[in-house]
mmCIF file of C-alpha atoms in Angstrom:
data_model
loop_
_atom_site.group_PDB
_atom_site.id
_atom_site.type_symbol
_atom_site.label_atom_id
_atom_site.label_comp_id
_atom_site.label_asym_id
_atom_site.label_seq_id
_atom_site.Cartn_x
_atom_site.Cartn_y
_atom_site.Cartn_z
ATOM 1 C CA ARG J 25 112.693 -84.305 -233.292
ATOM 2 C CA PHE J 26 114.323 -87.674 -233.649
ATOM 3 C CA CYS J 27 113.204 -90.734 -231.755
ATOM 4 C CA VAL J 28 116.047 -91.918 -229.538
ATOM 5 C CA GLN J 29 114.705 -95.471 -229.764
ATOM 6 C CA TYR J 30 115.330 -95.435 -233.526
ATOM 7 C CA MET J 31 118.747 -93.910 -233.004
ATOM 8 C CA TYR J 32 119.548 -96.669 -230.531
ATOM 9 C CA SER J 33 118.417 -99.316 -233.040
ATOM 10 C CA ASN J 34 121.077 -98.058 -235.439
ATOM 11 C CA PHE J 35 123.629 -97.540 -232.654
ATOM 12 C CA LYS J 36 123.399 -101.099 -231.325
ATOM 13 C CA LYS J 37 124.165 -102.621 -234.730
ATOM 14 C CA LYS J 38 127.777 -101.494 -234.350
ATOM 15 C CA HIS J 39 127.895 -100.965 -230.584
ATOM 16 C CA PRO J 40 125.936 -103.687 -228.749
ATOM 17 C CA GLY J 41 125.779 -104.119 -225.004
ATOM 18 C CA GLN J 42 123.801 -102.950 -222.007
ATOM 19 C CA VAL J 43 126.482 -100.528 -220.799
ATOM 20 C CA LEU J 44 126.562 -98.682 -224.122
ATOM 21 C CA LYS J 45 122.776 -98.648 -224.254
ATOM 22 C CA ASP J 46 122.636 -97.099 -220.781
ATOM 23 C CA ARG J 47 125.283 -94.530 -221.715
ATOM 24 C CA LEU J 48 123.392 -93.478 -224.865
ATOM 25 C CA TRP J 49 120.125 -93.099 -222.946
ATOM 26 C CA SER J 50 121.913 -91.165 -220.180
ATOM 27 C CA ILE J 51 123.215 -88.747 -222.789
ATOM 28 C CA ALA J 52 119.743 -88.331 -224.323
ATOM 29 C CA ALA J 53 118.068 -87.867 -220.923
ATOM 30 C CA ALA J 54 120.564 -85.248 -219.693
ATOM 31 C CA THR J 55 118.598 -82.142 -218.747
ATOM 32 C CA ILE J 56 121.416 -79.578 -218.756
ATOM 33 C CA VAL J 57 124.288 -79.072 -221.181
ATOM 34 C CA GLU J 58 126.932 -79.734 -218.516
ATOM 35 C CA LEU J 59 125.387 -83.109 -217.712
ATOM 36 C CA TYR J 60 125.176 -83.900 -221.448
ATOM 37 C CA GLU J 61 128.877 -83.157 -221.820
ATOM 38 C CA ALA J 62 129.769 -85.190 -218.709
ATOM 39 C CA GLU J 63 127.792 -88.203 -219.970
ATOM 40 C CA LEU J 64 129.386 -87.823 -223.399
ATOM 41 C CA GLU J 65 132.825 -87.794 -221.767
ATOM 42 C CA LYS J 66 131.991 -91.012 -219.865
ATOM 43 C CA LEU J 67 131.072 -92.631 -223.172
ATOM 44 C CA LYS J 68 134.321 -91.403 -224.730
ATOM 45 C CA GLU J 69 136.343 -92.959 -221.895
ATOM 46 C CA TYR J 70 134.443 -96.239 -222.223
ATOM 47 C CA ASP J 71 134.362 -96.597 -226.024
ATOM 48 C CA GLN J 72 135.964 -94.221 -228.538
ATOM 49 C CA LEU J 73 134.068 -95.680 -231.521
ATOM 50 C CA ALA J 74 130.698 -95.314 -229.813
ATOM 51 C CA TYR J 75 131.622 -91.738 -228.912
ATOM 52 C CA ALA J 76 132.492 -91.029 -232.551
ATOM 53 C CA TRP J 77 129.133 -92.509 -233.636
ATOM 54 C CA VAL J 78 127.233 -90.194 -231.255
ATOM 55 C CA LYS J 79 129.221 -87.177 -232.464
ATOM 56 C CA ARG J 80 128.286 -88.068 -236.083
ATOM 57 C CA ALA J 81 124.617 -88.485 -235.116
ATOM 58 C CA PRO J 82 122.108 -85.714 -235.808
ATOM 59 C CA PRO J 83 122.613 -82.564 -233.704
ATOM 60 C CA PRO J 84 121.634 -83.014 -230.046
ATOM 61 C CA GLN J 85 119.003 -80.269 -230.394
ATOM 62 C CA HIS J 86 116.864 -82.965 -232.013
ATOM 63 C CA TRP J 87 117.222 -85.776 -229.477
ATOM 64 C CA CYS J 88 118.712 -84.584 -226.148
ATOM 65 C CA LYS J 89 116.567 -82.959 -223.440
ATOM 66 C CA ALA J 90 119.325 -80.501 -222.538
ATOM 67 C CA PHE J 91 118.952 -78.832 -225.922
ATOM 68 C CA PHE J 92 115.159 -78.842 -226.226
ATOM 69 C CA PRO J 93 113.654 -75.340 -226.228
ATOM 70 C CA HIS J 94 112.026 -74.248 -222.986
ATOM 71 C CA HIS J 95 108.628 -73.759 -224.626
ATOM 72 C CA VAL J 96 108.390 -77.460 -225.549
ATOM 73 C CA LYS J 97 105.101 -79.039 -224.505
ATOM 74 C CA SER J 98 106.515 -82.555 -224.270
ATOM 75 C CA ASP J 99 109.989 -83.820 -223.430
ATOM 76 C CA MET J 100 109.434 -87.340 -224.750
ATOM 77 C CA LEU J 101 112.503 -88.916 -226.298
ATOM 78 C CA VAL J 102 110.565 -91.567 -228.208
ATOM 79 C CA ASN J 103 107.704 -91.474 -230.690
ATOM 80 C CA ASN J 104 105.536 -94.012 -228.846
ATOM 81 C CA LEU J 105 102.692 -91.517 -228.519
ATOM 82 C CA CYS J 106 102.340 -91.108 -232.292
ATOM 83 C CA GLU J 107 102.773 -94.811 -232.938
ATOM 84 C CA THR J 108 100.145 -95.705 -230.357
ATOM 85 C CA PHE J 109 97.676 -93.229 -231.826
ATOM 86 C CA ASN J 110 98.306 -94.497 -235.364
ATOM 87 C CA ALA J 111 97.779 -98.090 -234.227
ATOM 88 C CA LYS J 112 94.477 -97.158 -232.557
ATOM 89 C CA ILE J 113 93.062 -95.408 -235.625
ATOM 90 C CA LEU J 114 94.179 -98.108 -238.053
ATOM 91 C CA GLU J 115 90.663 -99.563 -238.286
ATOM 92 C CA TYR J 116 89.259 -96.172 -239.360
ATOM 93 C CA ARG J 117 91.847 -95.349 -242.022
ATOM 94 C CA ASP J 118 90.158 -97.397 -244.784
ATOM 95 C CA LEU J 119 86.791 -95.681 -244.275
ATOM 96 C CA PRO J 120 85.541 -92.723 -246.285
ATOM 97 C CA ILE J 121 86.712 -89.414 -244.813
ATOM 98 C CA ILE J 122 83.515 -88.667 -242.848
ATOM 99 C CA GLY J 123 83.393 -92.182 -241.382
ATOM 100 C CA MET J 124 87.093 -92.020 -240.546
ATOM 101 C CA MET J 125 86.703 -88.666 -238.787
ATOM 102 C CA GLU J 126 83.657 -89.909 -236.846
ATOM 103 C CA GLY J 127 85.529 -93.031 -235.747
ATOM 104 C CA ILE J 128 88.529 -91.035 -234.592
ATOM 105 C CA LYS J 129 86.230 -88.581 -232.808
ATOM 106 C CA GLU J 130 84.461 -91.419 -230.973
ATOM 107 C CA TYR J 131 87.813 -92.928 -229.986
ATOM 108 C CA LEU J 132 89.134 -89.601 -228.658
ATOM 109 C CA MET J 133 85.888 -88.685 -226.882
ATOM 110 C CA GLY J 134 85.786 -92.113 -225.224
ATOM 111 C CA GLY J 135 89.323 -91.576 -223.933
ATOM 112 C CA ILE J 136 88.452 -88.122 -222.648
ATOM 113 C CA GLY J 137 85.371 -89.524 -220.884
ATOM 114 C CA ASP J 138 87.415 -92.303 -219.287
ATOM 115 C CA ARG J 139 90.045 -89.869 -218.036
ATOM 116 C CA THR J 140 87.381 -87.470 -216.746
ATOM 117 C CA ALA J 141 85.746 -90.238 -214.705
ATOM 118 C CA TRP J 142 89.137 -91.339 -213.373
ATOM 119 C CA MET J 143 90.068 -87.766 -212.410
ATOM 120 C CA LYS J 144 86.834 -87.239 -210.479
ATOM 121 C CA ASN J 145 87.710 -90.211 -208.295
ATOM 122 C CA ALA J 146 91.382 -89.220 -208.095
ATOM 123 C CA LEU J 147 90.436 -85.681 -207.049
ATOM 124 C CA VAL J 148 88.416 -87.009 -204.105
ATOM 125 C CA LEU J 149 91.367 -89.152 -202.997
ATOM 126 C CA LEU J 150 93.784 -86.276 -203.463
ATOM 127 C CA VAL J 151 91.635 -83.868 -201.452
ATOM 128 C CA GLN J 152 91.364 -86.426 -198.639
ATOM 129 C CA LEU J 153 95.143 -86.888 -198.607
ATOM 130 C CA LEU J 154 95.806 -83.148 -198.594
ATOM 131 C CA ARG J 155 93.218 -82.550 -195.884
ATOM 132 C CA SER J 156 94.841 -85.150 -193.598
ATOM 133 C CA ARG J 157 98.297 -83.627 -194.168
ATOM 134 C CA LEU J 158 96.958 -80.147 -193.493
ATOM 135 C CA LYS J 159 95.363 -81.277 -190.216
ATOM 136 C CA LYS J 160 98.694 -82.723 -189.056
ATOM 137 C CA ARG J 161 100.513 -79.497 -189.872
ATOM 138 C CA VAL J 162 97.894 -77.296 -188.208
ATOM 139 C CA LYS J 163 98.131 -79.409 -185.069
ATOM 140 C CA HIS J 164 101.942 -79.145 -185.147
ATOM 141 C CA SER J 165 101.886 -75.382 -185.820
ATOM 142 C CA ARG J 166 99.922 -74.649 -182.639
ATOM 143 C CA LYS J 167 103.248 -74.761 -180.793
ATOM 144 C CA TRP J 168 104.793 -72.043 -182.949
ATOM 145 C CA LYS J 169 105.355 -68.532 -181.635
ATOM 146 C CA THR J 170 105.567 -65.387 -183.714
ATOM 147 C CA MET J 171 108.597 -63.200 -183.263
ATOM 148 C CA ALA J 172 109.333 -59.779 -184.683
ATOM 149 C CA ASN J 173 112.254 -59.607 -187.110
ATOM 150 C CA GLY J 174 113.232 -56.080 -186.099
ATOM 151 C CA ASP J 175 111.986 -54.358 -189.277
ATOM 152 C CA GLY J 176 108.365 -54.229 -188.282
ATOM 153 C CA GLY J 177 107.697 -57.683 -189.785
ATOM 154 C CA TYR J 178 107.379 -61.224 -188.515
#
């Protein structure tokens, strides 16, 4: 995949402006082909040269959500995740391989531990929220009456 942020960096050199930026990101974020084509048409009406640049860009299968395969595990349009990870492990990269792997393992395990602790607290809050909503609906449903649908069902 291509990072849309990098594509935009090249795009804005010849086509600056907030409107064009928004149009490019709308095209990239389109989730169905029809929406992609509609956003592309809006860009064409606004700026023919910018439209031509997008048409010359790499195929949309590499940077537009509408063309991503359905089995994709992430629909991110930017490479921030990789860049963040690389920045975090920078201090371990000069170590010998075992030390580097241990450092990365400690970093990852610390993150997993932090998220696990956060989720335990979040789960309690979520259960409380769902329980209160369920109580409201049960109270409201006491007024409901069952009626046969004529086919032996309700």
